[in-house]
Short mmCIF file of C-alpha atoms in Angstrom, two decimals:
data_model
loop_
_atom_site.label_atom_id
_atom_site.label_comp_id
_atom_site.label_asym_id
_atom_site.label_seq_id
_atom_site.Cartn_x
_atom_site.Cartn_y
_atom_site.Cartn_z
CA UNK A 1081 -7.21 47.15 -26.08
CA UNK A 1082 -7.39 50.02 -23.59
CA UNK A 1083 -11.14 49.47 -23.24
CA UNK A 1084 -10.56 45.83 -22.24
CA UNK A 1085 -8.18 46.88 -19.43
CA UNK A 1086 -10.84 49.21 -17.98
CA UNK A 1087 -13.22 46.26 -17.39
CA UNK A 1088 -10.72 43.80 -15.88
CA UNK A 1089 -10.40 43.17 -12.16
CA UNK A 1090 -7.03 43.56 -10.42
CA UNK A 1091 -6.78 39.76 -10.12
CA UNK A 1092 -7.39 39.29 -13.84
CA UNK A 1093 -4.84 42.02 -14.63
CA UNK A 1094 -2.23 40.36 -12.37
CA UNK A 1095 -2.84 37.04 -14.09
CA UNK A 1096 -2.55 38.67 -17.51
CA UNK A 1097 0.72 40.33 -16.45
CA UNK A 1098 2.11 36.96 -15.29
CA UNK A 1099 1.19 35.39 -18.63
CA UNK A 1100 2.76 38.29 -20.52
CA UNK A 1101 5.99 37.92 -18.52
CA UNK A 1102 6.07 34.15 -19.12
CA UNK A 1103 5.46 34.61 -22.84
CA UNK A 1104 8.16 37.25 -23.12
CA UNK A 1105 10.65 34.92 -21.37
CA UNK A 1106 9.73 32.11 -23.75
CA UNK A 1107 10.07 34.50 -26.69
CA UNK A 1108 13.75 35.25 -25.91
CA UNK A 1109 14.90 32.28 -28.01
CA UNK A 1110 15.20 33.07 -31.69
CA UNK A 1111 14.15 30.79 -34.50
CA UNK A 1112 17.85 30.15 -35.20
CA UNK A 1113 18.31 28.84 -31.63
CA UNK A 1114 15.32 26.54 -32.03
CA UNK A 1115 16.60 25.28 -35.40
CA UNK A 1116 20.03 24.61 -33.86
CA UNK A 1117 18.49 22.60 -31.02
CA UNK A 1118 16.38 20.61 -33.48
CA UNK A 1119 19.42 19.90 -35.65
CA UNK A 1120 21.40 18.82 -32.61
CA UNK A 1121 18.59 16.42 -31.65
CA UNK A 1122 18.51 15.02 -35.19
CA UNK A 1123 22.29 14.56 -35.22
CA UNK A 1124 22.22 12.32 -32.13
CA UNK A 1125 21.53 8.63 -32.67
CA UNK A 1126 17.76 7.94 -32.69
CA UNK A 1127 17.96 5.24 -30.01
CA UNK A 1128 20.22 7.23 -27.67
CA UNK A 1129 17.44 8.19 -25.26
CA UNK A 1130 14.92 5.43 -25.89
CA UNK A 1131 14.57 2.35 -23.72
CA UNK A 1132 14.15 -0.97 -25.50
CA UNK A 1133 10.51 -2.09 -25.74
CA UNK A 1134 11.09 -5.40 -23.96
CA UNK A 1135 11.95 -3.50 -20.76
CA UNK A 1136 8.45 -2.03 -20.63
CA UNK A 1137 6.72 -5.37 -21.09
CA UNK A 1138 8.74 -7.21 -18.47
CA UNK A 1139 7.62 -7.72 -14.89
CA UNK A 1140 8.98 -5.38 -12.21
CA UNK A 1141 12.39 -6.34 -10.89
CA UNK A 1142 11.30 -6.00 -7.24
CA UNK A 1143 8.48 -8.25 -6.07
CA UNK A 1144 7.00 -6.47 -3.08
CA UNK A 1145 4.45 -8.38 -1.02
CA UNK A 1146 0.87 -7.20 -1.37
CA UNK A 1147 -0.69 -6.20 1.90
CA UNK A 1148 -2.22 -3.43 3.97
CA UNK A 1149 1.07 -2.56 5.62
CA UNK A 1150 2.42 -0.58 2.64
CA UNK A 1151 3.79 2.86 3.49
CA UNK A 1152 1.65 4.83 1.01
CA UNK A 1153 -1.60 2.89 1.39
CA UNK A 1154 -3.00 5.44 3.87
CA UNK A 1155 -3.26 7.92 1.02
CA UNK A 1156 -5.83 5.84 -0.86
CA UNK A 1157 -7.81 4.20 1.96
CA UNK A 1158 -10.57 6.85 1.93
CA UNK A 1159 -11.16 6.83 -1.84
CA UNK A 1160 -14.72 5.68 -2.57
CA UNK A 1161 -15.21 2.74 -4.97
CA UNK A 1162 -18.34 1.23 -6.49
CA UNK A 1163 -19.20 -2.26 -5.28
CA UNK A 1164 -21.85 -4.33 -7.03
CA UNK A 1165 -23.20 -7.86 -6.87
CA UNK A 1166 -23.87 -9.70 -10.11
CA UNK A 1167 -26.58 -12.36 -10.05
CA UNK A 1168 -25.85 -13.33 -13.64
CA UNK A 1169 -25.90 -11.96 -17.15
CA UNK A 1170 -27.11 -12.71 -20.63
CA UNK A 1171 -27.17 -11.19 -24.09
CA UNK A 1172 -30.40 -10.25 -25.83
CA UNK A 1173 -31.16 -8.43 -29.04
CA UNK A 1174 -32.36 -4.84 -29.04
CA UNK A 1175 -35.67 -6.08 -30.48
CA UNK A 1176 -36.22 -8.32 -27.42
CA UNK A 1177 -35.01 -5.58 -25.08
CA UNK A 1178 -37.62 -3.16 -26.44
CA UNK A 1179 -40.36 -5.79 -26.01
CA UNK A 1180 -39.70 -6.21 -22.26
CA UNK A 1181 -42.46 -5.06 -19.94
CA UNK A 1182 -43.64 -5.64 -16.40
CA UNK A 1183 -43.72 -9.37 -15.68
CA UNK A 1184 -41.19 -10.34 -18.38
CA UNK A 1185 -38.65 -13.00 -17.40
CA UNK A 1186 -35.03 -12.91 -18.56
CA UNK A 1187 -33.03 -16.14 -18.37
CA UNK A 1188 -29.56 -15.63 -16.91
CA UNK A 1189 -26.41 -17.72 -17.31
CA UNK A 1190 -26.34 -18.88 -13.67
CA UNK A 1191 -28.09 -21.73 -11.92
CA UNK A 1192 -30.33 -21.07 -8.92
CA UNK A 1193 -28.28 -21.26 -5.72
CA UNK A 1194 -24.96 -20.44 -7.41
CA UNK A 1195 -22.90 -17.80 -5.61
CA UNK A 1196 -23.08 -14.19 -6.77
CA UNK A 1197 -20.03 -12.29 -8.04
CA UNK A 1198 -18.90 -9.31 -5.95
CA UNK A 1199 -17.35 -6.67 -8.19
CA UNK A 1200 -15.44 -3.55 -7.14
CA UNK A 1201 -15.18 -1.03 -9.97
CA UNK A 1202 -15.94 -3.89 -12.36
CA UNK A 1203 -13.20 -6.21 -11.01
CA UNK A 1204 -14.18 -9.54 -9.42
CA UNK A 1205 -13.00 -9.68 -5.81
CA UNK A 1206 -15.25 -12.29 -4.19
CA UNK A 1207 -18.21 -14.65 -4.39
CA UNK A 1208 -21.10 -14.62 -1.95
CA UNK A 1209 -24.68 -15.48 -1.12
CA UNK A 1210 -27.67 -13.24 -0.54
CA UNK A 1211 -28.80 -12.68 3.06
CA UNK A 1212 -31.43 -10.45 4.66
CA UNK A 1213 -30.28 -8.20 7.50
CA UNK A 1214 -32.78 -5.84 9.21
CA UNK A 1215 -35.18 -6.18 6.27
CA UNK A 1216 -32.44 -5.16 3.80
CA UNK A 1217 -30.55 -7.33 1.36
CA UNK A 1218 -26.92 -8.06 2.07
CA UNK A 1219 -24.29 -10.49 0.88
CA UNK A 1220 -22.25 -12.97 2.90
CA UNK A 1221 -18.85 -13.47 1.30
CA UNK A 1222 -18.15 -17.15 0.78
CA UNK A 1223 -14.92 -16.94 -1.23
CA UNK A 1224 -12.60 -13.92 -1.41
CA UNK A 1225 -10.04 -13.75 -4.19
CA UNK A 1226 -6.54 -13.15 -2.81
CA UNK A 1227 -4.94 -9.73 -3.38
CA UNK A 1228 -2.19 -11.39 -5.43
CA UNK A 1229 -4.72 -12.95 -7.79
CA UNK A 1230 -6.60 -9.64 -8.10
CA UNK A 1231 -3.41 -7.84 -9.10
CA UNK A 1232 -2.61 -10.56 -11.67
CA UNK A 1233 -6.05 -10.01 -13.25
CA UNK A 1234 -5.34 -6.28 -13.57
CA UNK A 1235 -2.24 -6.84 -15.71
#
């Protein structure tokens, strides 16, 4: 044990001393004290500190309007999110997936000319159409789902 202390830095030693002090404070309670607290908890009615389950499933009591004027919204405005456009999708077997090569065609569930889905972190927020801007693909939003509807889908 003395050899270990010779190789520790002052910061590591200070951290170890803090842990030792915290453990010694926690160790002041005897097993009898812990047993007494456990018995006291068992003696109280089991539902004394539990909320009924229907309270958790119910909607919030206060219906605040959804908007950009919220007081705490500034905290999250700079968080990056992933946005993707979905042309369509389909399901194929692993056998067919392994047989795909250059030039293969996969049939999707959408018709040509149908709007694309715009997804943010996997949640549908809008529909749009493909455009070309400065030789790069873009999307023009044709239908944006209201914030209220987006929140309903999250629940």
